[in-house]
PDB file of C-alpha atoms in Angstrom:
ATOM      1  CA  MET A 849     177.824  66.118 121.794  1.00 55.00           C
ATOM      2  CA  ASN A 850     179.507  63.279 121.209  1.00 61.00           C
ATOM      3  CA  SER A 851     178.774  60.584 124.472  1.00 77.00           C
ATOM      4  CA  GLY A 852     175.939  59.696 126.423  1.00 82.00           C
ATOM      5  CA  ALA A 853     177.875  61.171 129.093  1.00 87.00           C
ATOM      6  CA  ASP A 854     177.705  64.894 127.008  1.00 88.00           C
ATOM      7  CA  LEU A 855     174.383  64.004 126.565  1.00 91.00           C
ATOM      8  CA  GLU A 856     173.143  63.515 130.312  1.00 94.00           C
ATOM      9  CA  LYS A 857     175.348  67.044 131.422  1.00 94.00           C
ATOM     10  CA  TYR A 858     173.181  68.575 128.449  1.00 92.00           C
ATOM     11  CA  LEU A 859     169.941  67.524 130.208  1.00 95.00           C
ATOM     12  CA  HIS A 860     170.858  68.356 133.632  1.00 97.00           C
ATOM     13  CA  ASP A 861     172.291  71.837 132.418  1.00 96.00           C
ATOM     14  CA  LYS A 862     169.284  72.377 130.485  1.00 94.00           C
ATOM     15  CA  ILE A 863     166.332  70.689 131.713  1.00 96.00           C
ATOM     16  CA  PRO A 864     166.363  71.038 135.765  1.00 97.00           C
ATOM     17  CA  LEU A 865     163.533  68.779 136.431  1.00 98.00           C
ATOM     18  CA  THR A 866     165.846  65.969 134.541  1.00 98.00           C
ATOM     19  CA  VAL A 867     168.378  66.691 137.714  1.00 98.00           C
ATOM     20  CA  ALA A 868     165.206  66.246 140.320  1.00 98.00           C
ATOM     21  CA  MET A 869     164.410  63.478 139.050  1.00 98.00           C
ATOM     22  CA  GLY A 870     167.727  61.745 139.044  1.00 98.00           C
ATOM     23  CA  VAL A 871     167.998  60.978 134.786  1.00 98.00           C
ATOM     24  CA  ARG A 872     170.860  59.233 133.552  1.00 98.00           C
ATOM     25  CA  VAL A 873     171.838  58.159 130.074  1.00 97.00           C
ATOM     26  CA  ALA A 874     172.610  54.481 130.363  1.00 97.00           C
ATOM     27  CA  GLU A 875     172.760  53.564 126.526  1.00 96.00           C
ATOM     28  CA  CYS A 876     172.907  55.773 123.733  1.00 94.00           C
ATOM     29  CA  ASP A 877     174.010  54.376 120.143  1.00 93.00           C
ATOM     30  CA  ASP A 878     172.511  55.266 116.672  1.00 93.00           C
ATOM     31  CA  THR A 879     170.076  52.355 117.007  1.00 95.00           C
ATOM     32  CA  HIS A 880     168.628  53.173 120.389  1.00 97.00           C
ATOM     33  CA  LEU A 881     168.837  54.934 123.690  1.00 97.00           C
ATOM     34  CA  ILE A 882     168.387  54.342 127.465  1.00 97.00           C
ATOM     35  CA  LEU A 883     167.499  56.589 130.600  1.00 98.00           C
ATOM     36  CA  THR A 884     167.084  55.440 133.603  1.00 97.00           C
ATOM     37  CA  ALA A 885     165.870  56.995 136.881  1.00 98.00           C
ATOM     38  CA  PRO A 886     165.741  55.595 140.648  1.00 98.00           C
ATOM     39  CA  LEU A 887     162.439  55.481 142.226  1.00 98.00           C
ATOM     40  CA  ALA A 888     162.593  57.243 145.259  1.00 98.00           C
ATOM     41  CA  PRO A 889     162.102  60.878 143.279  1.00 98.00           C
ATOM     42  CA  ASN A 890     160.090  59.595 141.193  1.00 98.00           C
ATOM     43  CA  ARG A 891     157.608  57.962 143.671  1.00 97.00           C
ATOM     44  CA  ASN A 892     153.809  58.181 143.778  1.00 95.00           C
ATOM     45  CA  HIS A 893     151.165  57.768 147.201  1.00 90.00           C
ATOM     46  CA  LEU A 894     151.705  54.049 146.446  1.00 91.00           C
ATOM     47  CA  GLY A 895     155.066  53.863 146.293  1.00 95.00           C
ATOM     48  CA  THR A 896     155.155  53.103 142.793  1.00 96.00           C
ATOM     49  CA  ALA A 897     156.651  55.070 139.998  1.00 98.00           C
ATOM     50  CA  PHE A 898     154.367  58.505 139.264  1.00 97.00           C
ATOM     51  CA  GLY A 899     152.963  58.479 136.060  1.00 97.00           C
ATOM     52  CA  GLY A 900     154.301  61.496 135.281  1.00 97.00           C
ATOM     53  CA  SER A 901     157.664  60.619 135.728  1.00 98.00           C
ATOM     54  CA  LEU A 902     157.494  57.577 133.316  1.00 98.00           C
ATOM     55  CA  HIS A 903     155.896  60.016 130.670  1.00 98.00           C
ATOM     56  CA  SER A 904     158.676  62.296 131.122  1.00 98.00           C
ATOM     57  CA  LEU A 905     161.522  59.909 131.165  1.00 98.00           C
ATOM     58  CA  ALA A 906     159.756  58.282 128.049  1.00 98.00           C
ATOM     59  CA  THR A 907     159.262  61.873 126.699  1.00 98.00           C
ATOM     60  CA  LEU A 908     163.098  62.799 126.982  1.00 98.00           C
ATOM     61  CA  SER A 909     164.168  59.118 125.668  1.00 98.00           C
ATOM     62  CA  GLY A 910     162.433  60.075 122.561  1.00 97.00           C
ATOM     63  CA  TYR A 911     163.384  63.728 122.122  1.00 95.00           C
ATOM     64  CA  SER A 912     167.332  62.572 123.257  1.00 95.00           C
ATOM     65  CA  LEU A 913     167.874  59.898 120.614  1.00 95.00           C
ATOM     66  CA  LEU A 914     166.567  61.972 118.153  1.00 94.00           C
ATOM     67  CA  TRP A 915     168.561  64.736 119.283  1.00 89.00           C
ATOM     68  CA  TRP A 916     171.702  62.219 118.692  1.00 91.00           C
ATOM     69  CA  LEU A 917     170.723  61.202 115.117  1.00 91.00           C
ATOM     70  CA  LEU A 918     169.623  64.565 113.941  1.00 87.00           C
ATOM     71  CA  ARG A 919     173.809  65.501 114.387  1.00 79.00           C
ATOM     72  CA  ALA A 920     172.209  69.147 114.541  1.00 77.00           C
ATOM     73  CA  PRO A 921     173.353  70.334 118.225  1.00 73.00           C
ATOM     74  CA  ASP A 922     171.731  73.851 117.714  1.00 80.00           C
ATOM     75  CA  ALA A 923     168.427  72.742 116.077  1.00 87.00           C
ATOM     76  CA  HIS A 924     165.205  72.679 117.955  1.00 90.00           C
ATOM     77  CA  ILE A 925     163.366  69.659 118.715  1.00 93.00           C
ATOM     78  CA  VAL A 926     159.778  69.839 120.715  1.00 93.00           C
ATOM     79  CA  ILE A 927     157.381  67.102 121.328  1.00 96.00           C
ATOM     80  CA  ARG A 928     153.421  67.844 119.355  1.00 98.00           C
ATOM     81  CA  GLN A 929     151.448  64.947 121.294  1.00 98.00           C
ATOM     82  CA  SER A 930     151.721  61.804 122.671  1.00 98.00           C
ATOM     83  CA  GLU A 931     150.258  58.735 124.188  1.00 98.00           C
ATOM     84  CA  ILE A 932     150.869  56.793 126.949  1.00 98.00           C
ATOM     85  CA  ARG A 933     149.299  53.371 128.438  1.00 98.00           C
ATOM     86  CA  TYR A 934     149.895  52.353 132.213  1.00 98.00           C
ATOM     87  CA  GLU A 935     149.888  48.276 132.142  1.00 97.00           C
ATOM     88  CA  LYS A 936     151.643  47.889 134.989  1.00 96.00           C
ATOM     89  CA  ALA A 937     152.929  49.460 138.091  1.00 96.00           C
ATOM     90  CA  VAL A 938     156.833  50.295 137.949  1.00 98.00           C
ATOM     91  CA  THR A 939     158.147  49.685 141.628  1.00 97.00           C
ATOM     92  CA  GLY A 940     161.947  49.466 140.499  1.00 97.00           C
ATOM     93  CA  GLU A 941     164.617  51.753 138.999  1.00 97.00           C
ATOM     94  CA  LEU A 942     162.130  53.723 135.678  1.00 98.00           C
ATOM     95  CA  ARG A 943     164.474  52.196 132.369  1.00 98.00           C
ATOM     96  CA  ALA A 944     162.782  53.895 129.284  1.00 98.00           C
ATOM     97  CA  PHE A 945     163.959  52.532 125.949  1.00 98.00           C
ATOM     98  CA  CYS A 946     163.705  54.421 122.884  1.00 98.00           C
ATOM     99  CA  ARG A 947     164.039  52.048 119.764  1.00 96.00           C
ATOM    100  CA  ALA A 948     165.762  54.642 116.420  1.00 96.00           C
ATOM    101  CA  PRO A 949     163.310  54.349 113.763  1.00 95.00           C
ATOM    102  CA  ASP A 950     164.341  52.023 110.324  1.00 93.00           C
ATOM    103  CA  ALA A 951     166.956  53.712 108.111  1.00 93.00           C
ATOM    104  CA  ASP A 952     164.269  54.425 104.901  1.00 95.00           C
ATOM    105  CA  GLU A 953     162.096  56.582 107.670  1.00 94.00           C
ATOM    106  CA  LEU A 954     165.297  58.461 109.292  1.00 93.00           C
ATOM    107  CA  ALA A 955     166.499  59.117 105.485  1.00 94.00           C
ATOM    108  CA  GLY A 956     163.077  60.819 105.156  1.00 95.00           C
ATOM    109  CA  PHE A 957     163.346  62.915 108.313  1.00 94.00           C
ATOM    110  CA  ARG A 958     166.878  64.075 107.822  1.00 92.00           C
ATOM    111  CA  ARG A 959     166.157  64.998 104.046  1.00 94.00           C
ATOM    112  CA  ASP A 960     162.992  66.755 105.239  1.00 95.00           C
ATOM    113  CA  PHE A 961     165.295  69.050 107.765  1.00 93.00           C
ATOM    114  CA  ALA A 962     167.720  69.592 105.123  1.00 92.00           C
ATOM    115  CA  ARG A 963     165.847  70.686 102.754  1.00 95.00           C
ATOM    116  CA  LYS A 964     162.721  72.160 104.474  1.00 96.00           C
ATOM    117  CA  GLY A 965     164.384  73.333 108.157  1.00 94.00           C
ATOM    118  CA  LYS A 966     161.715  71.537 109.724  1.00 95.00           C
ATOM    119  CA  ALA A 967     161.091  67.852 109.747  1.00 95.00           C
ATOM    120  CA  ARG A 968     158.657  65.380 112.068  1.00 95.00           C
ATOM    121  CA  LEU A 969     158.897  61.983 113.574  1.00 95.00           C
ATOM    122  CA  SER A 970     157.265  59.725 115.325  1.00 96.00           C
ATOM    123  CA  LEU A 971     159.279  57.575 117.624  1.00 97.00           C
ATOM    124  CA  SER A 972     157.872  54.817 120.488  1.00 97.00           C
ATOM    125  CA  ALA A 973     159.451  54.315 123.787  1.00 98.00           C
ATOM    126  CA  MET A 974     158.479  51.650 126.687  1.00 98.00           C
ATOM    127  CA  ILE A 975     159.450  50.670 129.808  1.00 98.00           C
ATOM    128  CA  GLU A 976     159.778  47.308 131.154  1.00 92.00           C
ATOM    129  CA  GLN A 977     159.520  46.176 134.860  1.00 91.00           C
ATOM    130  CA  ASP A 978     161.153  42.868 135.687  1.00 89.00           C
ATOM    131  CA  GLY A 979     161.048  41.858 131.538  1.00 89.00           C
ATOM    132  CA  VAL A 980     157.343  42.700 131.233  1.00 93.00           C
ATOM    133  CA  LEU A 981     156.388  45.597 129.177  1.00 96.00           C
ATOM    134  CA  ALA A 982     154.648  48.217 131.698  1.00 98.00           C
ATOM    135  CA  VAL A 983     154.477  51.400 130.114  1.00 98.00           C
ATOM    136  CA  GLN A 984     153.876  52.223 125.979  1.00 98.00           C
ATOM    137  CA  PHE A 985     154.568  55.688 124.671  1.00 98.00           C
ATOM    138  CA  ARG A 986     154.331  57.248 121.045  1.00 98.00           C
ATOM    139  CA  GLY A 987     155.196  60.866 120.940  1.00 98.00           C
ATOM    140  CA  VAL A 988     155.282  63.060 117.780  1.00 98.00           C
ATOM    141  CA  PHE A 989     158.737  65.532 117.786  1.00 97.00           C
ATOM    142  CA  VAL A 990     159.334  68.033 115.293  1.00 96.00           C
ATOM    143  CA  ALA A 991     162.664  69.156 114.373  1.00 95.00           C
ATOM    144  CA  VAL A 992     163.572  72.972 113.412  1.00 94.00           C
ATOM    145  CA  ALA A 993     167.013  74.365 112.288  1.00 91.00           C
ATOM    146  CA  ALA A 994     168.132  77.187 114.059  1.00 83.00           C
ATOM    147  CA  LYS A 995     167.906  80.696 112.458  1.00 74.00           C
ATOM    148  CA  LYS A 996     171.099  82.143 111.369  1.00 62.00           C
TER     149      LYS A 996
ATOM    150  CA  MET B 429     141.160  65.764 153.257  1.00 55.00           C
ATOM    151  CA  ASN B 430     139.338  69.097 153.724  1.00 60.00           C
ATOM    152  CA  SER B 431     140.885  72.016 151.850  1.00 77.00           C
ATOM    153  CA  GLY B 432     143.018  72.627 148.921  1.00 82.00           C
ATOM    154  CA  ALA B 433     145.985  73.503 151.712  1.00 87.00           C
ATOM    155  CA  ASP B 434     145.360  69.854 152.519  1.00 88.00           C
ATOM    156  CA  LEU B 435     145.472  68.509 148.965  1.00 91.00           C
ATOM    157  CA  GLU B 436     148.435  70.612 148.609  1.00 94.00           C
ATOM    158  CA  LYS B 437     150.372  68.545 151.460  1.00 94.00           C
ATOM    159  CA  TYR B 438     149.272  65.795 150.781  1.00 92.00           C
ATOM    160  CA  LEU B 439     150.665  65.842 147.391  1.00 95.00           C
ATOM    161  CA  HIS B 440     153.946  67.401 148.453  1.00 97.00           C
ATOM    162  CA  ASP B 441     154.528  64.820 151.226  1.00 96.00           C
ATOM    163  CA  LYS B 442     153.251  61.347 148.682  1.00 94.00           C
ATOM    164  CA  ILE B 443     154.955  62.593 145.318  1.00 97.00           C
ATOM    165  CA  PRO B 444     158.450  64.199 145.843  1.00 97.00           C
ATOM    166  CA  LEU B 445     158.021  65.546 141.844  1.00 98.00           C
ATOM    167  CA  THR B 446     155.616  67.938 142.801  1.00 98.00           C
ATOM    168  CA  VAL B 447     157.863  69.798 145.469  1.00 98.00           C
ATOM    169  CA  ALA B 448     160.687  69.612 142.740  1.00 98.00           C
ATOM    170  CA  MET B 449     158.258  71.026 140.260  1.00 98.00           C
ATOM    171  CA  GLY B 450     156.690  73.754 142.958  1.00 98.00           C
ATOM    172  CA  VAL B 451     153.198  72.812 142.354  1.00 98.00           C
ATOM    173  CA  ARG B 452     150.180  74.598 144.122  1.00 98.00           C
ATOM    174  CA  VAL B 453     146.938  74.181 144.634  1.00 97.00           C
ATOM    175  CA  ALA B 454     145.495  77.407 143.224  1.00 97.00           C
ATOM    176  CA  GLU B 455     141.667  76.613 143.447  1.00 96.00           C
ATOM    177  CA  CYS B 456     139.971  73.488 144.399  1.00 94.00           C
ATOM    178  CA  ASP B 457     136.349  72.729 144.607  1.00 93.00           C
ATOM    179  CA  ASP B 458     133.395  70.663 143.000  1.00 93.00           C
ATOM    180  CA  THR B 459     133.292  71.924 139.742  1.00 95.00           C
ATOM    181  CA  HIS B 460     137.169  72.323 138.928  1.00 97.00           C
ATOM    182  CA  LEU B 461     140.272  72.267 139.738  1.00 97.00           C
ATOM    183  CA  ILE B 462     143.812  74.488 139.475  1.00 97.00           C
ATOM    184  CA  LEU B 463     147.367  73.575 139.727  1.00 98.00           C
ATOM    185  CA  THR B 464     150.186  75.879 138.922  1.00 97.00           C
ATOM    186  CA  ALA B 465     153.912  75.600 138.936  1.00 98.00           C
ATOM    187  CA  PRO B 466     156.704  78.249 138.317  1.00 98.00           C
ATOM    188  CA  LEU B 467     158.399  78.155 135.017  1.00 98.00           C
ATOM    189  CA  ALA B 468     162.054  78.008 136.648  1.00 98.00           C
ATOM    190  CA  PRO B 469     162.285  74.400 137.981  1.00 98.00           C
ATOM    191  CA  ASN B 470     160.090  72.959 134.995  1.00 98.00           C
ATOM    192  CA  ARG B 471     161.615  74.548 132.054  1.00 97.00           C
ATOM    193  CA  ASN B 472     163.571  72.744 128.803  1.00 95.00           C
ATOM    194  CA  HIS B 473     166.281  73.482 126.955  1.00 90.00           C
ATOM    195  CA  LEU B 474     164.606  76.758 124.813  1.00 92.00           C
ATOM    196  CA  GLY B 475     163.365  78.294 128.088  1.00 95.00           C
ATOM    197  CA  THR B 476     160.040  77.261 127.962  1.00 97.00           C
ATOM    198  CA  ALA B 477     157.786  74.738 130.081  1.00 98.00           C
ATOM    199  CA  PHE B 478     159.206  71.562 129.466  1.00 97.00           C
ATOM    200  CA  GLY B 479     156.501  68.370 127.761  1.00 97.00           C
ATOM    201  CA  GLY B 480     157.167  66.323 130.970  1.00 97.00           C
ATOM    202  CA  SER B 481     156.482  69.187 133.754  1.00 98.00           C
ATOM    203  CA  LEU B 482     153.146  70.140 131.598  1.00 98.00           C
ATOM    204  CA  HIS B 483     151.960  66.565 131.391  1.00 98.00           C
ATOM    205  CA  SER B 484     152.417  65.869 135.427  1.00 98.00           C
ATOM    206  CA  LEU B 485     151.290  68.899 136.042  1.00 98.00           C
ATOM    207  CA  ALA B 486     147.788  67.900 133.626  1.00 98.00           C
ATOM    208  CA  THR B 487     148.036  64.251 135.202  1.00 98.00           C
ATOM    209  CA  LEU B 488     148.273  65.720 138.964  1.00 98.00           C
ATOM    210  CA  SER B 489     145.019  68.373 138.059  1.00 98.00           C
ATOM    211  CA  GLY B 490     142.735  65.401 136.761  1.00 97.00           C
ATOM    212  CA  TYR B 491     144.002  62.544 139.767  1.00 95.00           C
ATOM    213  CA  SER B 492     143.833  65.342 142.281  1.00 95.00           C
ATOM    214  CA  LEU B 493     140.356  66.576 140.998  1.00 95.00           C
ATOM    215  CA  LEU B 494     139.314  63.101 141.003  1.00 94.00           C
ATOM    216  CA  TRP B 495     140.161  61.806 144.770  1.00 89.00           C
ATOM    217  CA  TRP B 496     138.685  65.898 145.587  1.00 91.00           C
ATOM    218  CA  LEU B 497     135.224  64.188 144.405  1.00 91.00           C
ATOM    219  CA  LEU B 498     135.622  60.759 145.031  1.00 87.00           C
ATOM    220  CA  ARG B 499     135.773  61.726 149.251  1.00 79.00           C
ATOM    221  CA  ALA B 500     137.355  58.334 150.073  1.00 77.00           C
ATOM    222  CA  PRO B 501     140.782  59.670 151.164  1.00 73.00           C
ATOM    223  CA  ASP B 502     142.065  55.544 151.180  1.00 80.00           C
ATOM    224  CA  ALA B 503     140.809  54.659 147.512  1.00 87.00           C
ATOM    225  CA  HIS B 504     143.845  53.735 145.177  1.00 90.00           C
ATOM    226  CA  ILE B 505     143.669  56.651 142.413  1.00 93.00           C
ATOM    227  CA  VAL B 506     146.028  55.462 139.400  1.00 93.00           C
ATOM    228  CA  ILE B 507     146.242  57.202 135.682  1.00 96.00           C
ATOM    229  CA  ARG B 508     145.917  54.108 133.181  1.00 98.00           C
ATOM    230  CA  GLN B 509     146.355  56.145 129.727  1.00 98.00           C
ATOM    231  CA  SER B 510     146.280  59.577 128.335  1.00 98.00           C
ATOM    232  CA  GLU B 511     147.098  61.704 125.434  1.00 98.00           C
ATOM    233  CA  ILE B 512     148.709  65.281 125.313  1.00 98.00           C
ATOM    234  CA  ARG B 513     148.941  67.876 122.629  1.00 98.00           C
ATOM    235  CA  TYR B 514     151.318  70.564 123.082  1.00 98.00           C
ATOM    236  CA  GLU B 515     150.018  73.252 120.454  1.00 97.00           C
ATOM    237  CA  LYS B 516     151.634  76.612 122.165  1.00 96.00           C
ATOM    238  CA  ALA B 517     154.822  76.733 123.996  1.00 96.00           C
ATOM    239  CA  VAL B 518     154.004  77.704 127.508  1.00 98.00           C
ATOM    240  CA  THR B 519     156.296  80.499 128.516  1.00 97.00           C
ATOM    241  CA  GLY B 520     154.959  81.895 131.896  1.00 97.00           C
ATOM    242  CA  GLU B 521     153.435  79.910 135.252  1.00 97.00           C
ATOM    243  CA  LEU B 522     152.354  76.557 134.418  1.00 98.00           C
ATOM    244  CA  ARG B 523     148.444  76.297 135.303  1.00 98.00           C
ATOM    245  CA  ALA B 524     146.558  73.182 134.676  1.00 98.00           C
ATOM    246  CA  PHE B 525     142.749  73.250 134.466  1.00 98.00           C
ATOM    247  CA  CYS B 526     140.737  70.805 135.169  1.00 98.00           C
ATOM    248  CA  ARG B 527     136.754  70.808 134.706  1.00 96.00           C
ATOM    249  CA  ALA B 528     134.974  68.249 137.079  1.00 96.00           C
ATOM    250  CA  PRO B 529     132.804  65.421 135.055  1.00 95.00           C
ATOM    251  CA  ASP B 530     129.116  66.140 134.347  1.00 93.00           C
ATOM    252  CA  ALA B 531     127.097  65.282 137.000  1.00 93.00           C
ATOM    253  CA  ASP B 532     125.768  61.748 135.789  1.00 95.00           C
ATOM    254  CA  GLU B 533     128.652  60.713 135.016  1.00 94.00           C
ATOM    255  CA  LEU B 534     130.334  61.174 138.271  1.00 93.00           C
ATOM    256  CA  ALA B 535     127.003  59.652 139.855  1.00 94.00           C
ATOM    257  CA  GLY B 536     127.959  56.464 137.252  1.00 95.00           C
ATOM    258  CA  PHE B 537     131.602  56.597 138.576  1.00 94.00           C
ATOM    259  CA  ARG B 538     130.583  56.974 142.295  1.00 92.00           C
ATOM    260  CA  ARG B 539     127.823  54.048 141.615  1.00 94.00           C
ATOM    261  CA  ASP B 540     130.394  51.741 140.392  1.00 95.00           C
ATOM    262  CA  PHE B 541     132.906  52.610 142.787  1.00 93.00           C
ATOM    263  CA  ALA B 542     130.587  51.790 145.781  1.00 92.00           C
ATOM    264  CA  ARG B 543     129.228  48.828 143.952  1.00 95.00           C
ATOM    265  CA  LYS B 544     132.400  47.054 142.609  1.00 95.00           C
ATOM    266  CA  GLY B 545     134.987  48.749 144.578  1.00 94.00           C
ATOM    267  CA  LYS B 546     136.420  49.994 141.364  1.00 95.00           C
ATOM    268  CA  ALA B 547     135.677  52.669 138.913  1.00 95.00           C
ATOM    269  CA  ARG B 548     137.094  54.644 135.618  1.00 95.00           C
ATOM    270  CA  LEU B 549     136.851  57.829 134.616  1.00 95.00           C
ATOM    271  CA  SER B 550     138.207  59.967 132.028  1.00 96.00           C
ATOM    272  CA  LEU B 551     139.153  63.664 132.783  1.00 97.00           C
ATOM    273  CA  SER B 552     140.262  66.213 130.538  1.00 97.00           C
ATOM    274  CA  ALA B 553     142.722  69.192 131.228  1.00 98.00           C
ATOM    275  CA  MET B 554     143.992  72.156 129.608  1.00 98.00           C
ATOM    276  CA  ILE B 555     146.668  74.402 130.013  1.00 98.00           C
ATOM    277  CA  GLU B 556     146.334  78.203 128.731  1.00 92.00           C
ATOM    278  CA  GLN B 557     148.868  80.726 128.019  1.00 91.00           C
ATOM    279  CA  ASP B 558     147.756  84.516 128.031  1.00 89.00           C
ATOM    280  CA  GLY B 559     144.358  83.473 127.367  1.00 89.00           C
ATOM    281  CA  VAL B 560     144.972  80.790 124.173  1.00 93.00           C
ATOM    282  CA  LEU B 561     145.019  76.927 124.377  1.00 96.00           C
ATOM    283  CA  ALA B 562     148.458  76.030 124.903  1.00 98.00           C
ATOM    284  CA  VAL B 563     147.827  72.272 126.185  1.00 98.00           C
ATOM    285  CA  GLN B 564     145.243  69.739 125.718  1.00 98.00           C
ATOM    286  CA  PHE B 565     145.066  66.528 128.167  1.00 98.00           C
ATOM    287  CA  ARG B 566     142.918  63.203 128.521  1.00 98.00           C
ATOM    288  CA  GLY B 567     144.015  60.626 130.962  1.00 98.00           C
ATOM    289  CA  VAL B 568     141.749  57.992 132.322  1.00 98.00           C
ATOM    290  CA  PHE B 569     141.584  57.452 135.508  1.00 97.00           C
ATOM    291  CA  VAL B 570     140.630  54.250 137.761  1.00 96.00           C
ATOM    292  CA  ALA B 571     139.616  54.228 141.643  1.00 95.00           C
ATOM    293  CA  VAL B 572     139.981  51.169 143.764  1.00 94.00           C
ATOM    294  CA  ALA B 573     138.533  51.482 147.310  1.00 91.00           C
ATOM    295  CA  ALA B 574     141.398  50.503 149.794  1.00 83.00           C
ATOM    296  CA  LYS B 575     141.130  46.527 150.757  1.00 74.00           C
ATOM    297  CA  LYS B 576     139.832  46.589 154.604  1.00 62.00           C
TER     298      LYS B 576
END
């Protein structure tokens, strides 16, 4: 996978809910990843963003960034657990920002993956609304090397 | 809202993602609520259930049960925070079970809601796969009386 467009296509091909949600890859590099989704298909009964959509977008941001950083397209990445706090209603576009772990943590993750074929990493994501933190997310992801 | 069919229609009308996910109300009474969703629209890149769909279904089960128990159709119910653990992949229909809180806890919640127009309740939900626990969820929900 060489670009955000490739990543977006992969998400849409493999995870149909990302199509229903209208998930787009807005930014993607080795330092961070941003996913967006329009409000309309993700609204709730109050006309604000549905908590399940916010969680899904945050999960996808962590999942996608890890995949991007791992450089192993055949690896299986799954989420083991997560916590989310909804601080403020999201009333416009959903925008999840996931920052890459620091260099040491990422090096440890890559080393474990290379040696053991399995590695675990905790990633944080946040969703802002008008510059104010609206959602805080933390997830533990596990990558497993594809069997040969 | 008088039946599970009414609840299902309400979810589909107000939260479009529940239509995309194919959410159904399988069981709904004062003791518990069960929501289901087919695997196909909720699958991930591995062909198992997407973590975001599992979280959404669990959130919706708590949200719906609280709404059902509150007997106040105009109340605003939102989720404040949640934790989820994915223990096992879900490879078939998604089925979230949410049990009603015990009588004392529910009475306290209803009393707060009647007195203060606002009340908070923690609810657990689980998703099983072939009789084995696959997903554990706990969410804190807040109900606010509609302004008159």
